[in-house]
Amino acid sequence: MKHQHHHDDDHFGPRRERGGGERHHHRGGRGGGPGRFFESGDLRFVILHLINDAPRHGYEIIRLIEDLLAGANAPSPGIVYPTLTLLEEMGLAIAKVEGNRKLYSITQDGQHVLESKRALTDAILQRMKQAGQQHAQERPPQIMRAMENLKMVLRMRTAGFSPDQIAAATDAIDNAARQVERL
């Protein structure tokens, strides 16, 4: 059942503080990351911004948010997909089914809401960018890339390793760890 919506200035209702004035945040996947990023409702504006740029799948939205945060955090699918469904129900987004996935696009109403909340959306995006920059300083992206490369190779190559290959890979990784420890 579609919800009826009035075209007022705030499709999302007032931004309320939860828990005695505390800011409510969603902690993303991958261990929750080093900080909290989204007040209640903020994720809706980020998603509208992303699908305003181009139609996107839910998984792509998660990855783009993680990229905006320089890997510091990624919202869980359990937060993103219900938010996409809510945006659909509100008439702010529309989904086109492609196989077993949905491609989300912004509607004219969604563009209107996004434009009316441009200052808020820009502030959220700026906060995300700053958090990403701080994370990148704490964890240099070159090192994070190298770690991801190692993880990928280990996933792809080690399934059929012999005991000798397992020992050699373990020694190589342990030696790398010792070298980095000496820096």
PDB file of C-alpha atoms in Angstrom:
ATOM      1  CA  MET A   1       0.000   0.000   0.000  1.00  0.00           C
ATOM      2  CA  LYS A   2       1.398   3.377  -1.007  1.00  0.00           C
ATOM      3  CA  HIS A   3       1.458   6.137   1.557  1.00  0.00           C
ATOM      4  CA  GLN A   4      -0.125   9.470   0.818  1.00  0.00           C
ATOM      5  CA  HIS A   5       2.303  12.357   1.180  1.00  0.00           C
ATOM      6  CA  HIS A   6       1.865  16.052   1.470  1.00  0.00           C
ATOM      7  CA  HIS A   7       4.321  18.315  -0.306  1.00  0.00           C
ATOM      8  CA  ASP A   8       5.551  20.282   2.646  1.00  0.00           C
ATOM      9  CA  ASP A   9       9.123  21.329   3.308  1.00  0.00           C
ATOM     10  CA  ASP A  10      10.060  18.234   5.277  1.00  0.00           C
ATOM     11  CA  HIS A  11       9.020  14.850   3.919  1.00  0.00           C
ATOM     12  CA  PHE A  12      10.927  13.203   6.724  1.00  0.00           C
ATOM     13  CA  GLY A  13       9.240  14.997   9.599  1.00  0.00           C
ATOM     14  CA  PRO A  14      11.088  16.891  12.300  1.00  0.00           C
ATOM     15  CA  ARG A  15      14.574  15.760  13.207  1.00  0.00           C
ATOM     16  CA  ARG A  16      14.162  14.551  16.748  1.00  0.00           C
ATOM     17  CA  GLU A  17      16.901  13.746  19.181  1.00  0.00           C
ATOM     18  CA  ARG A  18      16.542  10.332  20.806  1.00  0.00           C
ATOM     19  CA  GLY A  19      17.424   9.100  24.242  1.00  0.00           C
ATOM     20  CA  GLY A  20      17.290  12.285  26.279  1.00  0.00           C
ATOM     21  CA  GLY A  21      18.874  14.510  23.662  1.00  0.00           C
ATOM     22  CA  GLU A  22      21.593  12.100  22.573  1.00  0.00           C
ATOM     23  CA  ARG A  23      22.283  11.991  18.883  1.00  0.00           C
ATOM     24  CA  HIS A  24      21.168   8.726  17.306  1.00  0.00           C
ATOM     25  CA  HIS A  25      23.663   7.189  14.914  1.00  0.00           C
ATOM     26  CA  HIS A  26      23.925   4.069  12.837  1.00  0.00           C
ATOM     27  CA  ARG A  27      27.129   2.136  13.152  1.00  0.00           C
ATOM     28  CA  GLY A  28      28.049   0.487   9.915  1.00  0.00           C
ATOM     29  CA  GLY A  29      29.374  -2.937   9.128  1.00  0.00           C
ATOM     30  CA  ARG A  30      32.990  -4.044   9.216  1.00  0.00           C
ATOM     31  CA  GLY A  31      33.369  -3.671  12.934  1.00  0.00           C
ATOM     32  CA  GLY A  32      31.448  -0.421  13.145  1.00  0.00           C
ATOM     33  CA  GLY A  33      34.376   1.760  12.155  1.00  0.00           C
ATOM     34  CA  PRO A  34      36.092   4.334  14.312  1.00  0.00           C
ATOM     35  CA  GLY A  35      33.226   6.769  14.596  1.00  0.00           C
ATOM     36  CA  ARG A  36      29.554   7.408  14.253  1.00  0.00           C
ATOM     37  CA  PHE A  37      28.307   9.131  11.165  1.00  0.00           C
ATOM     38  CA  PHE A  38      24.561   9.247  10.672  1.00  0.00           C
ATOM     39  CA  GLU A  39      21.990  10.992  12.792  1.00  0.00           C
ATOM     40  CA  SER A  40      18.497   9.612  12.422  1.00  0.00           C
ATOM     41  CA  GLY A  41      17.359  10.404   8.871  1.00  0.00           C
ATOM     42  CA  ASP A  42      20.767  11.481   7.525  1.00  0.00           C
ATOM     43  CA  LEU A  43      21.230   8.300   5.531  1.00  0.00           C
ATOM     44  CA  ARG A  44      18.078   9.102   3.541  1.00  0.00           C
ATOM     45  CA  PHE A  45      19.615  12.313   2.240  1.00  0.00           C
ATOM     46  CA  VAL A  46      22.922  10.629   1.406  1.00  0.00           C
ATOM     47  CA  ILE A  47      21.081   7.932  -0.551  1.00  0.00           C
ATOM     48  CA  LEU A  48      18.933  10.512  -2.366  1.00  0.00           C
ATOM     49  CA  HIS A  49      22.117  12.394  -3.244  1.00  0.00           C
ATOM     50  CA  LEU A  50      23.744   9.235  -4.621  1.00  0.00           C
ATOM     51  CA  ILE A  51      20.748   8.144  -6.700  1.00  0.00           C
ATOM     52  CA  ASN A  52      20.323  11.698  -7.938  1.00  0.00           C
ATOM     53  CA  ASP A  53      23.793  11.397  -9.509  1.00  0.00           C
ATOM     54  CA  ALA A  54      22.878   8.113 -11.240  1.00  0.00           C
ATOM     55  CA  PRO A  55      20.568   5.114 -10.765  1.00  0.00           C
ATOM     56  CA  ARG A  56      22.211   2.653  -8.381  1.00  0.00           C
ATOM     57  CA  HIS A  57      21.839  -0.794  -6.835  1.00  0.00           C
ATOM     58  CA  GLY A  58      21.751  -1.121  -3.045  1.00  0.00           C
ATOM     59  CA  TYR A  59      25.147  -2.812  -2.898  1.00  0.00           C
ATOM     60  CA  GLU A  60      26.664   0.009  -4.976  1.00  0.00           C
ATOM     61  CA  ILE A  61      25.168   2.568  -2.573  1.00  0.00           C
ATOM     62  CA  ILE A  62      26.805   0.785   0.367  1.00  0.00           C
ATOM     63  CA  ARG A  63      30.188   0.772  -1.423  1.00  0.00           C
ATOM     64  CA  LEU A  64      29.916   4.446  -2.403  1.00  0.00           C
ATOM     65  CA  ILE A  65      29.164   5.438   1.185  1.00  0.00           C
ATOM     66  CA  GLU A  66      32.127   3.364   2.330  1.00  0.00           C
ATOM     67  CA  ASP A  67      34.263   5.142  -0.308  1.00  0.00           C
ATOM     68  CA  LEU A  68      33.058   8.567   0.876  1.00  0.00           C
ATOM     69  CA  LEU A  69      34.225   7.545   4.340  1.00  0.00           C
ATOM     70  CA  ALA A  70      37.571   6.259   2.966  1.00  0.00           C
ATOM     71  CA  GLY A  71      36.764   2.793   4.263  1.00  0.00           C
ATOM     72  CA  ALA A  72      36.193   4.008   7.819  1.00  0.00           C
ATOM     73  CA  ASN A  73      32.656   2.652   7.867  1.00  0.00           C
ATOM     74  CA  ALA A  74      30.006   1.053   5.701  1.00  0.00           C
ATOM     75  CA  PRO A  75      26.316   1.021   6.525  1.00  0.00           C
ATOM     76  CA  SER A  76      24.909  -2.463   6.810  1.00  0.00           C
ATOM     77  CA  PRO A  77      22.472  -3.846   4.242  1.00  0.00           C
ATOM     78  CA  GLY A  78      20.021  -4.110   7.161  1.00  0.00           C
ATOM     79  CA  ILE A  79      19.974  -0.308   7.284  1.00  0.00           C
ATOM     80  CA  VAL A  80      20.359   0.607   3.606  1.00  0.00           C
ATOM     81  CA  TYR A  81      17.709  -1.657   2.074  1.00  0.00           C
ATOM     82  CA  PRO A  82      14.922  -0.669   4.491  1.00  0.00           C
ATOM     83  CA  THR A  83      15.853   2.980   3.870  1.00  0.00           C
ATOM     84  CA  LEU A  84      15.560   2.410   0.107  1.00  0.00           C
ATOM     85  CA  THR A  85      12.164   0.774   0.644  1.00  0.00           C
ATOM     86  CA  LEU A  86      11.060   3.736   2.760  1.00  0.00           C
ATOM     87  CA  LEU A  87      12.196   6.187   0.061  1.00  0.00           C
ATOM     88  CA  GLU A  88      10.173   4.152  -2.456  1.00  0.00           C
ATOM     89  CA  GLU A  89       7.088   4.166  -0.234  1.00  0.00           C
ATOM     90  CA  MET A  90       7.436   7.911   0.220  1.00  0.00           C
ATOM     91  CA  GLY A  91       7.533   8.384  -3.553  1.00  0.00           C
ATOM     92  CA  LEU A  92      11.057   9.827  -3.417  1.00  0.00           C
ATOM     93  CA  ALA A  93      12.709   6.911  -5.214  1.00  0.00           C
ATOM     94  CA  ILE A  94      11.611   4.305  -7.696  1.00  0.00           C
ATOM     95  CA  ALA A  95      13.061   0.845  -8.210  1.00  0.00           C
ATOM     96  CA  LYS A  96      13.389  -0.958 -11.515  1.00  0.00           C
ATOM     97  CA  VAL A  97      13.828  -4.715 -11.190  1.00  0.00           C
ATOM     98  CA  GLU A  98      16.847  -6.070 -13.076  1.00  0.00           C
ATOM     99  CA  GLY A  99      17.048  -9.827 -12.645  1.00  0.00           C
ATOM    100  CA  ASN A 100      17.160 -10.433  -8.907  1.00  0.00           C
ATOM    101  CA  ARG A 101      18.346  -6.888  -8.097  1.00  0.00           C
ATOM    102  CA  LYS A 102      16.697  -3.496  -7.982  1.00  0.00           C
ATOM    103  CA  LEU A 103      18.074  -0.357  -9.602  1.00  0.00           C
ATOM    104  CA  TYR A 104      17.017   2.730  -7.631  1.00  0.00           C
ATOM    105  CA  SER A 105      16.417   6.135  -9.206  1.00  0.00           C
ATOM    106  CA  ILE A 106      15.286   9.417  -7.697  1.00  0.00           C
ATOM    107  CA  THR A 107      11.826  10.760  -8.549  1.00  0.00           C
ATOM    108  CA  GLN A 108      10.902  14.384  -9.163  1.00  0.00           C
ATOM    109  CA  ASP A 109       9.533  14.540  -5.610  1.00  0.00           C
ATOM    110  CA  GLY A 110      12.837  13.118  -4.387  1.00  0.00           C
ATOM    111  CA  GLN A 111      14.753  15.781  -6.309  1.00  0.00           C
ATOM    112  CA  HIS A 112      12.504  18.460  -4.800  1.00  0.00           C
ATOM    113  CA  VAL A 113      13.123  17.169  -1.257  1.00  0.00           C
ATOM    114  CA  LEU A 114      16.855  16.837  -1.905  1.00  0.00           C
ATOM    115  CA  GLU A 115      17.049  20.392  -3.225  1.00  0.00           C
ATOM    116  CA  SER A 116      15.028  21.742  -0.297  1.00  0.00           C
ATOM    117  CA  LYS A 117      17.484  20.022   2.070  1.00  0.00           C
ATOM    118  CA  ARG A 118      20.640  20.857   0.094  1.00  0.00           C
ATOM    119  CA  ALA A 119      22.375  22.658   2.990  1.00  0.00           C
ATOM    120  CA  LEU A 120      21.723  19.739   5.349  1.00  0.00           C
ATOM    121  CA  THR A 121      22.828  17.183   2.746  1.00  0.00           C
ATOM    122  CA  ASP A 122      26.002  19.142   1.994  1.00  0.00           C
ATOM    123  CA  ALA A 123      26.788  19.302   5.725  1.00  0.00           C
ATOM    124  CA  ILE A 124      26.335  15.521   6.062  1.00  0.00           C
ATOM    125  CA  LEU A 125      28.550  14.892   3.026  1.00  0.00           C
ATOM    126  CA  GLN A 126      31.197  17.264   4.394  1.00  0.00           C
ATOM    127  CA  ARG A 127      31.132  15.486   7.761  1.00  0.00           C
ATOM    128  CA  MET A 128      31.570  12.162   5.929  1.00  0.00           C
ATOM    129  CA  LYS A 129      34.467  13.546   3.888  1.00  0.00           C
ATOM    130  CA  GLN A 130      36.209  14.824   7.029  1.00  0.00           C
ATOM    131  CA  ALA A 131      35.740  11.476   8.772  1.00  0.00           C
ATOM    132  CA  GLY A 132      37.181   9.751   5.701  1.00  0.00           C
ATOM    133  CA  GLN A 133      40.181  12.080   5.642  1.00  0.00           C
ATOM    134  CA  GLN A 134      40.828  11.473   9.329  1.00  0.00           C
ATOM    135  CA  HIS A 135      40.573   7.723   8.773  1.00  0.00           C
ATOM    136  CA  ALA A 136      42.953   7.905   5.794  1.00  0.00           C
ATOM    137  CA  GLN A 137      45.517   9.727   7.957  1.00  0.00           C
ATOM    138  CA  GLU A 138      45.176   7.076  10.643  1.00  0.00           C
ATOM    139  CA  ARG A 139      45.323   4.223   8.122  1.00  0.00           C
ATOM    140  CA  PRO A 140      47.156   5.141   4.926  1.00  0.00           C
ATOM    141  CA  PRO A 141      45.149   3.981   1.900  1.00  0.00           C
ATOM    142  CA  GLN A 142      48.243   2.454   0.291  1.00  0.00           C
ATOM    143  CA  ILE A 143      48.676   0.101   3.238  1.00  0.00           C
ATOM    144  CA  MET A 144      44.956  -0.701   3.333  1.00  0.00           C
ATOM    145  CA  ARG A 145      45.073  -1.525  -0.401  1.00  0.00           C
ATOM    146  CA  ALA A 146      48.053  -3.823   0.108  1.00  0.00           C
ATOM    147  CA  MET A 147      46.249  -5.599   2.961  1.00  0.00           C
ATOM    148  CA  GLU A 148      43.162  -6.071   0.785  1.00  0.00           C
ATOM    149  CA  ASN A 149      45.362  -7.474  -2.001  1.00  0.00           C
ATOM    150  CA  LEU A 150      46.840  -9.991   0.426  1.00  0.00           C
ATOM    151  CA  LYS A 151      43.393 -11.022   1.673  1.00  0.00           C
ATOM    152  CA  MET A 152      42.145 -11.454  -1.895  1.00  0.00           C
ATOM    153  CA  VAL A 153      45.129 -13.608  -2.902  1.00  0.00           C
ATOM    154  CA  LEU A 154      44.731 -15.746   0.204  1.00  0.00           C
ATOM    155  CA  ARG A 155      41.023 -16.296  -0.527  1.00  0.00           C
ATOM    156  CA  MET A 156      41.646 -17.165  -4.169  1.00  0.00           C
ATOM    157  CA  ARG A 157      44.788 -19.258  -3.940  1.00  0.00           C
ATOM    158  CA  THR A 158      44.973 -21.118  -0.633  1.00  0.00           C
ATOM    159  CA  ALA A 159      42.012 -23.489  -0.990  1.00  0.00           C
ATOM    160  CA  GLY A 160      44.082 -26.262  -2.576  1.00  0.00           C
ATOM    161  CA  PHE A 161      47.408 -25.583  -0.876  1.00  0.00           C
ATOM    162  CA  SER A 162      49.555 -28.491   0.226  1.00  0.00           C
ATOM    163  CA  PRO A 163      50.968 -28.511   3.768  1.00  0.00           C
ATOM    164  CA  ASP A 164      54.290 -27.183   2.381  1.00  0.00           C
ATOM    165  CA  GLN A 165      52.546 -24.316   0.574  1.00  0.00           C
ATOM    166  CA  ILE A 166      50.576 -23.458   3.725  1.00  0.00           C
ATOM    167  CA  ALA A 167      53.818 -23.347   5.728  1.00  0.00           C
ATOM    168  CA  ALA A 168      55.525 -21.163   3.076  1.00  0.00           C
ATOM    169  CA  ALA A 169      52.577 -18.721   2.940  1.00  0.00           C
ATOM    170  CA  THR A 170      52.445 -18.549   6.736  1.00  0.00           C
ATOM    171  CA  ASP A 171      56.184 -17.843   6.903  1.00  0.00           C
ATOM    172  CA  ALA A 172      55.902 -15.114   4.241  1.00  0.00           C
ATOM    173  CA  ILE A 173      53.061 -13.389   6.114  1.00  0.00           C
ATOM    174  CA  ASP A 174      54.840 -13.685   9.470  1.00  0.00           C
ATOM    175  CA  ASN A 175      58.037 -12.266   7.927  1.00  0.00           C
ATOM    176  CA  ALA A 176      56.093  -9.324   6.481  1.00  0.00           C
ATOM    177  CA  ALA A 177      54.557  -8.642   9.902  1.00  0.00           C
ATOM    178  CA  ARG A 178      58.006  -8.685  11.547  1.00  0.00           C
ATOM    179  CA  GLN A 179      59.394  -6.284   8.908  1.00  0.00           C
ATOM    180  CA  VAL A 180      56.542  -3.814   9.434  1.00  0.00           C
ATOM    181  CA  GLU A 181      56.965  -4.115  13.202  1.00  0.00           C
ATOM    182  CA  ARG A 182      60.610  -3.019  12.861  1.00  0.00           C
ATOM    183  CA  LEU A 183      59.724   0.180  10.976  1.00  0.00           C
TER     184      LEU A 183
END
